[in-house]
Tab-separated table of C-alpha atoms in Angstrom:
chain	number	residue	atom	x	y	z
A	366	PRO	CA	-12.202	23.256	-5.549
A	367	SER	CA	-8.781	24.039	-6.482
A	368	TRP	CA	-7.087	21.585	-8.779
A	369	GLN	CA	-4.108	20.747	-10.906
A	370	ARG	CA	-3.404	19.309	-13.938
A	371	LEU	CA	-0.288	17.196	-14.343
A	372	PRO	CA	0.161	16.345	-17.688
A	373	ASP	CA	3.558	14.523	-17.408
A	374	GLU	CA	2.610	13.016	-14.233
A	375	ALA	CA	3.091	8.789	-14.514
A	376	GLN	CA	0.880	6.196	-13.039
A	377	VAL	CA	0.466	2.614	-12.052
A	378	ASP	CA	-2.735	0.172	-12.641
A	379	ALA	CA	-2.524	-1.121	-9.543
A	380	GLN	CA	-4.942	-4.044	-10.259
A	381	ARG	CA	-3.327	-5.326	-13.589
A	382	ARG	CA	-0.021	-5.226	-11.574
A	383	ALA	CA	-1.102	-7.378	-8.354
A	384	VAL	CA	-2.409	-9.360	-11.589
A	385	ALA	CA	0.994	-9.725	-13.137
A	386	LEU	CA	3.073	-10.231	-9.759
A	387	GLY	CA	2.266	-13.333	-9.125
A	388	PRO	CA	3.700	-15.062	-12.563
A	389	ALA	CA	6.815	-12.823	-12.467
A	390	ILE	CA	7.443	-14.138	-8.840
A	391	GLN	CA	7.048	-17.362	-9.694
A	392	ALA	CA	9.243	-17.002	-12.798
A	393	ALA	CA	12.018	-15.472	-10.855
A	394	GLY	CA	12.266	-18.836	-7.907
A	395	VAL	CA	10.071	-17.615	-5.429
A	396	ARG	CA	8.033	-19.639	-3.758
A	397	ARG	CA	4.302	-18.838	-2.500
A	398	ARG	CA	2.589	-21.150	-0.054
A	399	ARG	CA	-1.210	-20.137	0.160
A	400	GLY	CA	-3.982	-20.698	2.880
A	401	GLN	CA	-1.077	-20.627	6.385
A	402	PRO	CA	-1.328	-17.259	7.267
A	403	VAL	CA	2.052	-16.467	9.575
A	404	THR	CA	1.366	-15.733	12.756
A	405	GLU	CA	3.741	-15.766	14.851
A	406	LEU	CA	7.956	-14.994	14.265
A	407	LEU	CA	10.573	-17.464	16.113
A	408	ALA	CA	14.071	-16.232	17.192
A	409	HIS	CA	16.703	-17.437	19.259
A	410	ALA	CA	19.548	-15.694	21.162
A	411	GLU	CA	18.452	-12.369	19.287
A	412	ARG	CA	18.347	-13.727	16.207
A	413	VAL	CA	15.429	-14.335	13.910
A	414	THR	CA	14.873	-18.411	13.337
A	415	GLY	CA	11.384	-17.891	11.322
A	416	VAL	CA	7.670	-18.326	11.417
A	417	ARG	CA	4.948	-20.390	12.708
A	418	THR	CA	1.705	-20.351	10.367
A	419	ALA	CA	-1.789	-20.349	11.900
A	420	ALA	CA	-1.716	-24.370	11.128
A	421	GLY	CA	1.236	-24.868	13.217
A	422	ASP	CA	3.437	-25.325	10.630
A	423	VAL	CA	6.673	-23.789	11.595
A	424	ILE	CA	8.815	-22.117	8.444
A	425	PRO	CA	12.962	-21.983	8.981
A	426	ALA	CA	14.283	-18.558	7.851
A	427	GLY	CA	17.828	-16.952	8.587
A	428	ALA	CA	16.013	-13.595	7.542
A	429	VAL	CA	12.236	-12.426	7.642
A	430	VAL	CA	11.092	-9.514	5.993
A	431	LEU	CA	7.643	-7.874	7.702
A	432	ALA	CA	5.805	-6.788	4.643
A	433	ALA	CA	1.730	-7.810	6.086
A	434	GLY	CA	0.671	-4.282	5.422
A	435	PRO	CA	-2.046	-2.556	8.447
A	436	TRP	CA	-1.701	-6.139	10.100
A	437	SER	CA	1.875	-6.450	10.565
A	438	PRO	CA	1.248	-4.915	14.244
A	439	ALA	CA	-0.251	-8.382	14.679
A	440	LEU	CA	2.231	-10.204	13.942
A	441	ALA	CA	3.120	-12.183	17.425
A	442	GLY	CA	6.783	-12.410	18.629
A	443	LEU	CA	7.635	-8.692	17.712
A	444	PRO	CA	10.502	-6.808	19.861
A	445	ARG	CA	8.768	-3.922	19.770
A	446	GLN	CA	4.552	-2.375	18.770
A	447	LEU	CA	4.463	-1.915	15.480
A	448	PRO	CA	2.961	2.453	15.378
A	449	VAL	CA	0.451	0.838	12.448
A	450	HIS	CA	-3.332	1.498	12.002
A	451	PRO	CA	-5.285	0.969	9.046
A	452	VAL	CA	-7.336	3.565	7.217
A	453	ARG	CA	-9.916	2.558	4.632
A	454	GLY	CA	-9.563	4.120	0.897
A	455	GLN	CA	-12.914	3.857	-1.427
A	456	ILE	CA	-12.381	4.378	-5.059
A	457	LEU	CA	-14.831	4.494	-7.617
A	458	ARG	CA	-14.721	3.419	-11.536
A	459	LEU	CA	-16.727	5.770	-13.721
A	460	ARG	CA	-17.036	4.804	-17.582
A	461	PRO	CA	-17.394	7.859	-19.593
A	462	ALA	CA	-18.971	8.477	-22.849
A	463	ALA	CA	-15.517	9.653	-24.451
A	464	ILE	CA	-11.840	8.354	-23.464
A	465	PRO	CA	-10.499	11.632	-21.534
A	466	GLY	CA	-7.144	13.249	-22.949
A	467	TRP	CA	-5.595	13.956	-19.812
A	468	PRO	CA	-3.436	11.695	-17.509
A	469	LEU	CA	-3.835	12.709	-14.199
A	470	VAL	CA	-6.364	15.619	-12.568
A	471	ALA	CA	-5.249	16.187	-8.940
A	472	THR	CA	-6.930	18.299	-6.018
A	473	HIS	CA	-4.908	19.471	-3.284
A	474	ASP	CA	-7.160	17.963	-0.832
A	475	ALA	CA	-5.729	14.722	-2.053
A	476	ARG	CA	-8.476	13.536	-4.356
A	477	TYR	CA	-7.721	12.586	-7.772
A	478	LEU	CA	-8.972	11.554	-10.984
A	479	VAL	CA	-7.135	8.533	-13.468
A	480	PRO	CA	-8.557	7.876	-16.989
A	481	ARG	CA	-7.181	3.965	-17.250
A	482	GLU	CA	-6.395	2.955	-21.110
A	483	ASN	CA	-9.399	0.917	-21.276
A	484	GLY	CA	-11.181	4.690	-21.049
A	485	SER	CA	-12.547	4.555	-17.631
A	486	VAL	CA	-11.240	6.797	-15.063
A	487	LEU	CA	-10.592	5.837	-11.457
A	488	VAL	CA	-12.095	8.645	-8.512
A	489	GLY	CA	-10.550	8.465	-5.941
A	490	SER	CA	-10.308	8.804	-2.551
A	491	THR	CA	-11.233	8.296	0.827
A	492	MET	CA	-9.733	8.321	3.985
A	493	GLU	CA	-11.561	6.967	6.764
A	494	GLU	CA	-10.918	5.534	10.422
A	495	SER	CA	-12.945	2.456	10.125
A	496	GLY	CA	-10.795	0.033	11.499
A	497	PHE	CA	-10.895	-3.343	9.402
A	498	ASP	CA	-13.581	-2.617	7.578
A	499	ASP	CA	-13.198	-2.578	4.697
A	500	ALA	CA	-17.203	-2.195	3.099
A	501	VAL	CA	-18.054	0.478	0.497
A	502	THR	CA	-20.647	2.500	1.505
A	503	ASP	CA	-23.269	5.110	-0.598
A	504	GLU	CA	-21.859	8.058	1.148
A	505	ALA	CA	-18.360	7.916	-0.045
A	506	ARG	CA	-19.769	7.132	-3.390
A	507	LEU	CA	-21.799	10.128	-3.431
A	508	LEU	CA	-19.477	11.944	-2.411
A	509	LEU	CA	-16.827	10.697	-5.123
A	510	ALA	CA	-19.146	11.032	-7.739
A	511	GLU	CA	-20.072	14.947	-6.797
A	512	HIS	CA	-15.865	14.998	-6.282
A	513	ALA	CA	-15.716	13.683	-9.721
A	514	ALA	CA	-17.919	16.108	-11.543
A	515	ALA	CA	-17.190	19.614	-9.888
A	516	LEU	CA	-13.606	18.867	-11.041
A	517	VAL	CA	-14.727	17.419	-14.619
A	518	PRO	CA	-18.739	18.156	-15.153
A	519	VAL	CA	-19.315	15.563	-17.902
A	520	LEU	CA	-18.169	13.037	-15.493
A	521	GLY	CA	-21.490	14.214	-13.637
A	522	GLU	CA	-23.122	11.999	-15.766
A	523	ALA	CA	-20.595	8.557	-16.664
A	524	PRO	CA	-21.832	5.473	-15.193
A	525	ILE	CA	-20.551	3.920	-11.706
A	526	VAL	CA	-18.750	0.614	-13.115
A	527	GLU	CA	-16.873	-0.406	-10.547
A	528	ARG	CA	-16.121	0.475	-6.777
A	529	TRP	CA	-14.388	-1.501	-3.884
A	530	ALA	CA	-12.203	-0.487	-0.961
A	531	GLY	CA	-8.755	-0.982	0.485
A	532	LEU	CA	-6.793	-0.159	4.313
A	533	ARG	CA	-4.118	2.102	3.863
A	534	PRO	CA	-1.126	1.277	6.330
A	535	ILE	CA	-0.629	4.608	8.175
A	536	THR	CA	1.936	5.444	10.416
A	537	PRO	CA	1.910	8.624	12.811
A	538	ASP	CA	4.225	10.524	11.171
A	539	ARG	CA	2.711	9.060	7.182
A	540	TRP	CA	6.332	7.975	6.341
A	541	PRO	CA	6.624	4.038	6.115
A	542	ILE	CA	8.604	1.535	8.199
A	543	VAL	CA	11.856	0.306	6.180
A	544	GLY	CA	14.681	-1.211	7.737
A	545	PRO	CA	16.251	-3.698	10.510
A	546	GLU	CA	14.991	-4.292	13.467
A	547	PRO	CA	17.358	-3.085	15.886
A	548	ARG	CA	16.904	-5.564	18.624
A	549	LEU	CA	16.633	-8.750	16.515
A	550	GLU	CA	18.861	-9.139	13.701
A	551	GLY	CA	17.277	-11.041	10.753
A	552	LEU	CA	14.127	-9.190	10.880
A	553	CYS	CA	13.594	-6.840	8.646
A	554	TYR	CA	10.466	-4.023	7.926
A	555	ALA	CA	8.464	-2.831	4.846
A	556	THR	CA	4.969	-2.034	5.859
A	557	GLY	CA	3.207	1.502	6.976
A	558	HIS	CA	3.142	2.557	3.070
A	559	GLY	CA	0.135	4.353	3.683
A	560	ARG	CA	-1.626	4.947	0.374
A	561	ASN	CA	1.927	5.203	-1.207
A	562	GLY	CA	2.525	1.424	-1.278
A	563	ILE	CA	2.194	0.864	-5.157
A	564	LEU	CA	4.702	3.153	-6.420
A	565	LEU	CA	7.074	3.159	-3.242
A	566	GLY	CA	6.603	-1.098	-2.775
A	567	PRO	CA	9.585	-1.338	-5.136
A	568	LEU	CA	11.899	1.108	-3.922
A	569	SER	CA	11.501	-0.509	-0.536
A	570	GLY	CA	12.256	-3.883	-1.623
A	571	ARG	CA	15.444	-2.397	-3.263
A	572	ILE	CA	16.049	-0.791	0.056
A	573	VAL	CA	15.209	-4.032	2.449
A	574	ALA	CA	17.125	-6.946	-0.315
A	575	ASP	CA	20.029	-4.637	-0.533
A	576	LEU	CA	20.117	-4.653	3.223
A	577	LEU	CA	19.878	-7.883	3.875
A	578	LEU	CA	22.250	-9.131	1.611
A	579	GLU	CA	24.793	-6.265	1.449
A	580	GLY	CA	24.513	-5.170	4.991
A	581	ASN	CA	24.164	-1.392	3.227
A	582	SER	CA	22.220	0.625	0.905
A	583	GLU	CA	22.884	3.317	-1.598
A	584	VAL	CA	19.538	4.870	-1.119
A	585	PRO	CA	18.953	6.780	1.459
A	586	TRP	CA	16.444	4.422	3.677
A	587	GLU	CA	18.173	5.654	8.095
A	588	CYS	CA	14.271	8.096	7.958
A	589	LEU	CA	12.167	5.433	7.477
A	590	ARG	CA	14.187	2.836	10.626
A	591	PRO	CA	12.060	1.231	13.009
A	592	ASP	CA	13.263	2.802	16.182
A	593	ARG	CA	12.148	6.314	14.800
A	594	PHE	CA	9.024	6.471	17.167
């Protein structure tokens, strides 16, 4: 297969980052509420007033950031239909006998191998139109294992130590939806990042914070605005 070695490419361990994110936001003063998913956006006179949870509790808010990934369109009370849908991506983790000496290998068909510091190698990933089904499948396991061995033959002997699936929020043009809702003051979007959410999340957060707190952002964001569809 056609592939390229990217020796200077950086990487982020999404699993380690997810574990660290909770304590980090708490240390920054963020208050988290678990077990109460938000189901409805509340507004009055064309301005956001808060949200309602599945338990019926109302949480007042002068601003709401919608960052629910593929579940974003399900929020009741939105002023528009969000063109975001889930695409399943399955990933394998292999444990080769020796630690690879390369940081990243990627093919032109969007498959990749990513070595981790613990000696494992991620093999990704599928892009499947399967709705909200996040099950792992034997078909994907075989496909990804064959792909890894084709790129780096020694990986054909490496055992699979973990596999999982995630749901990517995809938009029609594959670009995120980031920015304020023109029809409802106080609502801001940060969704539809596809398979790049772990990389684009910090920048999207900066844009949204700038827009809500300052009314503008130095980061160009207009191409991501929600009313482009």
